[in-house]
Amino acid sequence: MKTGSRPVAAVARGISTPALMSMTAVAALAAVAVAALLVNISERKQEGKVTTARLVEVTQDTTDPAQWGVNWPRQYDAYKLTAQTTRTRFGGHGGSEALPQEKIDRDPWLKRMFLGYAFSIDYRDRRGHAYMLVDQENTQRQTKPQTGSCLHCHGSVIPLYRELGGGDVIKGFEATYKIPYKELSKKLHDMGHAQTVSCPDCHDASTMKLIVTRPAFLQGIERLANSGAATPFAPSIERWRAGGRATPYDPNTQATRNEMRTFVCAQCHIEYYCSSAMKLTAPWGKGTNVDQIEVFWNETKMPDGGRFFDYKQAETGAPILKAQHPEFELWSQGVHARSGVACADCHMPYARDGATKVSDHWVRSPLLNINRACQGCHRMSEKEIQARVDQIQQRNFDLMQRGGVAIDAMLDAIVQAKKDGASEQELAAALELQRKAQWRLDFIAAENSMGFHAPQEAARVLGEAIDYARQAELAALRRGAVPVVKAAQAQATASIVATVVAPAK
């Protein structure tokens, strides 16, 4: 039974014709929306299956990242952003300006520590990965002779090593310290590989699997694996040790993918020897903390049999250990390392691009990307995270500045003692303590996290730097007499005096 064109049920419920038409339209729209959603989901699933289209062929000799960018445009677009200016309160880098600020102008105690070394000429804030080669080529340190080993971490050098070694990368690498920097840099340019660290330095061209390519790291991590040092940050090393050590430890075959997300960064972000007396060396034969590295260097001999040192401090003549940028070493002592947090988790966090999850190749401070870099694990506001990090870094900065004051006072005391006629024997203890103090202060000053990678460890190291500097000051004032300190410290100082090794001539 109908009334006009309206269904009886609608009449019974008292629904008007306009209302009925409206409901029908809403239902139709909902059906269209659901259908569109299903189509979108289907498209995204298909997009997720095809993450890359190889339009050009690349190999391990393809060092130009733009060529890789044809196949992997998302990663390349992010990588290009490393040329942009990014700064935090305690770090960051310059972008388009000619050169970033001089650290040695901002902190004059740094310049004084480095007297006798090229870093006293030019030592600037870092810039992004896009500038790492050009900045090295243009630093004023190039006014002094530099070794070809310096290219190890600043250029895409593996094809160059292969050429120098007749196909053997390790052999080529081990020859570079004998070649002047400018000569080796010219060869890199002539070969067409004058690129900053690039895609084939971290990725296998055929599979895109993460790989370690830098010989110094491969040799250093093998040295670490063979040591007795604990490596909670690298469980694969512990498994290798327990497995009988049938073959040398090789991260490319034995490390987990998560470990590799740190190791590919640690190829360059490490402490190492880099000069013309011997090959570039990662000092992990005793472990990775500051004390273990110090023991390794103290047991290392120069090719002439003399004591190892990076340079002699110009004012005092002390044989000094120069820290480079030990991010990996300090990180290895922190809670993030023990928790399995890799470098890439914070500095290259995953991002969504359509249906594809990619690692963000805009390598930068996590403080500039807190939402993705930090909040995946730390369930608190950005403001709270920022405040906690700022507190850690401020305390580290304050301790570091106190260390600088102590170093200045130490140097003043030693210089005055020399002017007053103190003998080498009378100053032996002071110079040995100077070596220990400068090593520790420089270790934290050169490390780029302002203490954040391992706050308690950084505070310990800075505390020891201040203590050793003050002990050296007292030793200089008393001309070799053991400073009045606690019994344990007095015993340690006596041991230092007893084991002083004469500097190499």
Tab-separated table of C-alpha atoms in Angstrom, residues 158-392:
chain	number	residue	atom	x	y	z
A	158	ILE	CA	87.051	3.524	-1.381
A	159	PRO	CA	87.615	3.671	-5.189
A	160	LEU	CA	90.783	5.656	-4.466
A	161	TYR	CA	91.988	3.015	-1.985
A	162	ARG	CA	91.210	0.302	-4.517
A	163	GLU	CA	93.279	2.133	-7.123
A	164	LEU	CA	96.227	2.695	-4.760
A	165	GLY	CA	96.185	-0.918	-3.620
A	166	GLY	CA	95.925	-2.518	-7.046
A	167	GLY	CA	92.426	-3.721	-6.231
A	168	ASP	CA	93.120	-4.280	-2.505
A	169	VAL	CA	91.254	-1.654	-0.447
A	170	ILE	CA	93.154	-2.384	2.784
A	171	LYS	CA	96.525	-2.154	1.061
A	172	GLY	CA	95.550	1.143	-0.543
A	173	PHE	CA	94.330	2.542	2.767
A	174	GLU	CA	97.544	1.595	4.533
A	175	ALA	CA	99.576	3.536	1.963
A	176	THR	CA	97.741	6.852	2.355
A	177	TYR	CA	99.517	8.122	5.470
A	178	LYS	CA	102.740	8.338	3.443
A	179	ILE	CA	101.118	10.566	0.798
A	180	PRO	CA	100.675	14.330	1.386
A	181	TYR	CA	97.054	15.405	1.686
A	182	LYS	CA	97.104	17.798	-1.258
A	183	GLU	CA	98.607	15.178	-3.548
A	184	LEU	CA	96.043	12.556	-2.555
A	185	SER	CA	93.189	15.062	-2.743
A	186	LYS	CA	94.203	15.957	-6.306
A	187	LYS	CA	94.177	12.293	-7.250
A	188	LEU	CA	90.682	11.931	-5.775
A	189	HIS	CA	89.504	14.869	-7.882
A	190	ASP	CA	91.228	13.586	-11.007
A	191	MET	CA	89.491	10.218	-10.587
A	192	GLY	CA	86.105	11.971	-10.436
A	193	HIS	CA	85.389	10.860	-6.861
A	194	ALA	CA	85.724	14.162	-5.017
A	195	GLN	CA	82.470	13.614	-3.161
A	196	THR	CA	81.730	13.920	0.506
A	197	VAL	CA	80.910	10.650	2.273
A	198	SER	CA	78.285	9.178	-0.015
A	199	CYS	CA	75.819	6.326	-0.557
A	200	PRO	CA	78.314	3.490	-1.347
A	201	ASP	CA	80.177	4.242	1.871
A	202	CYS	CA	77.267	2.792	3.861
A	203	HIS	CA	75.211	0.725	1.372
A	204	ASP	CA	75.787	-2.285	-0.833
A	205	ALA	CA	74.870	-1.095	-4.316
A	206	SER	CA	73.199	-4.357	-5.317
A	207	THR	CA	71.118	-5.007	-2.188
A	208	MET	CA	71.136	-1.667	-0.312
A	209	LYS	CA	72.213	-3.630	2.766
A	210	LEU	CA	74.157	-1.567	5.317
A	211	ILE	CA	77.895	-2.154	5.076
A	212	VAL	CA	81.038	-0.936	6.810
A	213	THR	CA	83.607	0.126	4.232
A	214	ARG	CA	86.212	2.056	6.237
A	215	PRO	CA	89.345	-0.061	6.847
A	216	ALA	CA	90.280	1.738	10.081
A	217	PHE	CA	86.957	0.811	11.658
A	218	LEU	CA	87.144	-2.782	10.419
A	219	GLN	CA	90.605	-3.152	11.924
A	220	GLY	CA	89.614	-1.323	15.111
A	221	ILE	CA	86.459	-3.338	15.780
A	222	GLU	CA	88.390	-6.566	15.204
A	223	ARG	CA	90.930	-5.290	17.738
A	224	LEU	CA	88.090	-4.594	20.182
A	225	ALA	CA	86.563	-8.034	19.657
A	226	ASN	CA	89.924	-9.663	20.433
A	227	SER	CA	90.277	-7.650	23.639
A	228	GLY	CA	88.770	-8.652	26.954
A	229	ALA	CA	86.691	-5.477	27.203
A	230	ALA	CA	82.952	-5.766	27.798
A	231	THR	CA	80.816	-4.769	24.804
A	232	PRO	CA	77.198	-4.618	25.998
A	233	PHE	CA	76.446	-2.287	23.089
A	234	ALA	CA	77.465	-4.983	20.574
A	235	PRO	CA	76.023	-8.399	21.525
A	236	SER	CA	77.340	-9.894	18.278
A	237	ILE	CA	80.892	-9.468	19.592
A	238	GLU	CA	80.009	-11.369	22.759
A	239	ARG	CA	78.462	-14.141	20.645
A	240	TRP	CA	81.553	-14.251	18.430
A	241	ARG	CA	83.775	-14.625	21.488
A	242	ALA	CA	81.620	-17.420	22.856
A	243	GLY	CA	81.542	-19.145	19.482
A	244	GLY	CA	85.201	-20.047	19.336
A	245	ARG	CA	86.580	-17.169	17.222
A	246	ALA	CA	87.127	-19.434	14.221
A	247	THR	CA	87.368	-16.452	11.878
A	248	PRO	CA	88.171	-12.781	12.604
A	249	TYR	CA	85.205	-10.706	13.753
A	250	ASP	CA	83.682	-8.902	10.766
A	251	PRO	CA	80.687	-6.614	11.329
A	252	ASN	CA	79.605	-7.016	7.711
A	253	THR	CA	78.870	-10.687	8.276
A	254	GLN	CA	78.389	-11.017	12.035
A	255	ALA	CA	76.800	-7.799	13.327
A	256	THR	CA	73.040	-7.462	13.574
A	257	ARG	CA	71.199	-4.977	11.408
A	258	ASN	CA	70.557	-2.835	14.475
A	259	GLU	CA	74.263	-2.822	15.346
A	260	MET	CA	75.041	-1.847	11.776
A	261	ARG	CA	72.791	1.210	12.199
A	262	THR	CA	75.473	2.397	14.617
A	263	PHE	CA	78.565	0.934	12.975
A	264	VAL	CA	78.045	2.707	9.645
A	265	CYS	CA	78.114	6.011	11.535
A	266	ALA	CA	80.985	4.919	13.780
A	267	GLN	CA	83.160	4.400	10.714
A	268	CYS	CA	84.033	8.071	11.057
A	269	HIS	CA	82.654	9.394	14.351
A	270	ILE	CA	85.490	7.965	16.431
A	271	GLU	CA	88.815	8.754	18.069
A	272	TYR	CA	91.822	7.808	15.946
A	273	TYR	CA	95.446	8.589	15.224
A	274	CYS	CA	95.787	10.513	11.984
A	275	SER	CA	99.236	11.756	11.023
A	276	SER	CA	102.217	10.876	8.876
A	277	ALA	CA	104.161	8.582	11.221
A	278	MET	CA	101.911	5.526	10.804
A	279	LYS	CA	98.580	4.437	9.404
A	280	LEU	CA	95.284	5.794	10.713
A	281	THR	CA	94.435	3.736	13.805
A	282	ALA	CA	91.289	3.221	15.904
A	283	PRO	CA	92.573	2.597	19.462
A	284	TRP	CA	90.241	-0.083	20.852
A	285	GLY	CA	92.681	-2.841	21.767
A	286	LYS	CA	91.843	-2.359	25.466
A	287	GLY	CA	88.246	-1.136	25.159
A	288	THR	CA	86.402	2.029	24.234
A	289	ASN	CA	86.337	4.224	27.331
A	290	VAL	CA	88.765	7.093	27.852
A	291	ASP	CA	90.984	5.199	30.308
A	292	GLN	CA	91.226	2.088	28.116
A	293	ILE	CA	92.104	4.165	25.076
A	294	GLU	CA	94.746	6.025	27.091
A	295	VAL	CA	96.338	2.678	28.063
A	296	PHE	CA	96.307	1.597	24.413
A	297	TRP	CA	98.078	4.777	23.299
A	298	ASN	CA	100.560	4.570	26.171
A	299	GLU	CA	101.493	1.050	25.076
A	300	THR	CA	101.800	2.104	21.420
A	301	LYS	CA	105.216	2.901	20.038
A	302	MET	CA	106.096	5.130	17.139
A	303	PRO	CA	107.857	3.440	14.208
A	304	ASP	CA	111.194	4.733	15.562
A	305	GLY	CA	110.524	3.017	18.888
A	306	GLY	CA	109.746	6.237	20.711
A	307	ARG	CA	106.746	7.006	22.856
A	308	PHE	CA	103.445	7.610	21.104
A	309	PHE	CA	102.054	11.144	21.053
A	310	ASP	CA	100.046	13.308	18.668
A	311	TYR	CA	102.030	16.501	19.277
A	312	LYS	CA	104.168	18.271	21.842
A	313	GLN	CA	102.536	21.212	23.560
A	314	ALA	CA	104.593	24.225	22.532
A	315	GLU	CA	104.840	25.928	25.918
A	316	THR	CA	105.780	22.915	28.034
A	317	GLY	CA	107.048	20.253	25.632
A	318	ALA	CA	104.680	17.652	27.074
A	319	PRO	CA	103.883	14.766	24.654
A	320	ILE	CA	100.121	15.159	24.228
A	321	LEU	CA	97.343	12.815	23.123
A	322	LYS	CA	94.891	14.643	20.834
A	323	ALA	CA	91.313	13.358	20.821
A	324	GLN	CA	89.504	13.596	17.505
A	325	HIS	CA	85.694	13.263	17.763
A	326	PRO	CA	84.934	10.212	19.939
A	327	GLU	CA	81.146	10.069	19.560
A	328	PHE	CA	81.104	6.265	19.230
A	329	GLU	CA	83.345	5.801	22.259
A	330	LEU	CA	81.332	8.062	24.575
A	331	TRP	CA	78.014	6.654	23.297
A	332	SER	CA	79.277	3.146	24.089
A	333	GLN	CA	79.387	4.111	27.791
A	334	GLY	CA	75.813	5.414	27.964
A	335	VAL	CA	72.349	4.107	28.703
A	336	HIS	CA	71.163	4.441	25.107
A	337	ALA	CA	73.920	2.108	23.926
A	338	ARG	CA	73.077	-0.436	26.604
A	339	SER	CA	69.408	-0.198	25.640
A	340	GLY	CA	70.069	-1.057	22.010
A	341	VAL	CA	69.429	2.448	20.697
A	342	ALA	CA	71.441	2.972	17.509
A	343	CYS	CA	72.836	6.211	16.096
A	344	ALA	CA	70.264	6.142	13.304
A	345	ASP	CA	67.355	5.878	15.756
A	346	CYS	CA	68.047	9.413	16.962
A	347	HIS	CA	69.916	11.088	14.109
A	348	MET	CA	68.125	9.391	11.174
A	349	PRO	CA	64.732	8.345	12.596
A	350	TYR	CA	62.195	6.594	10.417
A	351	ALA	CA	59.664	8.736	8.580
A	352	ARG	CA	56.594	8.029	6.465
A	353	ASP	CA	56.482	9.057	2.825
A	354	GLY	CA	53.167	7.867	1.466
A	355	ALA	CA	52.997	4.160	2.286
A	356	THR	CA	56.777	3.857	2.489
A	357	LYS	CA	58.814	3.955	5.690
A	358	VAL	CA	62.236	5.479	5.096
A	359	SER	CA	65.205	6.356	7.251
A	360	ASP	CA	65.534	10.142	7.296
A	361	HIS	CA	68.824	10.980	5.584
A	362	TRP	CA	68.791	14.550	6.844
A	363	VAL	CA	71.367	13.704	9.493
A	364	ARG	CA	71.042	16.238	12.312
A	365	SER	CA	70.588	16.754	16.044
A	366	PRO	CA	67.613	14.907	17.573
A	367	LEU	CA	66.710	18.197	19.278
A	368	LEU	CA	65.627	19.474	15.879
A	369	ASN	CA	63.324	16.498	15.366
A	370	ILE	CA	62.111	15.562	18.861
A	371	ASN	CA	58.772	14.149	17.751
A	372	ARG	CA	60.290	11.351	15.672
A	373	ALA	CA	63.752	11.110	17.243
A	374	CYS	CA	62.773	11.009	20.920
A	375	GLN	CA	59.056	10.622	21.546
A	376	GLY	CA	58.838	7.154	20.067
A	377	CYS	CA	60.476	5.956	23.298
A	378	HIS	CA	60.051	8.849	25.732
A	379	ARG	CA	56.381	9.488	26.443
A	380	MET	CA	56.617	13.077	27.534
A	381	SER	CA	56.197	16.492	26.011
A	382	GLU	CA	58.735	18.041	23.659
A	383	LYS	CA	59.193	20.835	26.184
A	384	GLU	CA	60.130	18.370	28.934
A	385	ILE	CA	62.541	16.459	26.700
A	386	GLN	CA	64.161	19.710	25.599
A	387	ALA	CA	64.531	20.819	29.236
A	388	ARG	CA	66.161	17.550	30.315
A	389	VAL	CA	68.675	17.602	27.478
A	390	ASP	CA	69.437	21.265	28.066
A	391	GLN	CA	70.164	20.595	31.732
A	392	ILE	CA	72.571	17.768	30.880
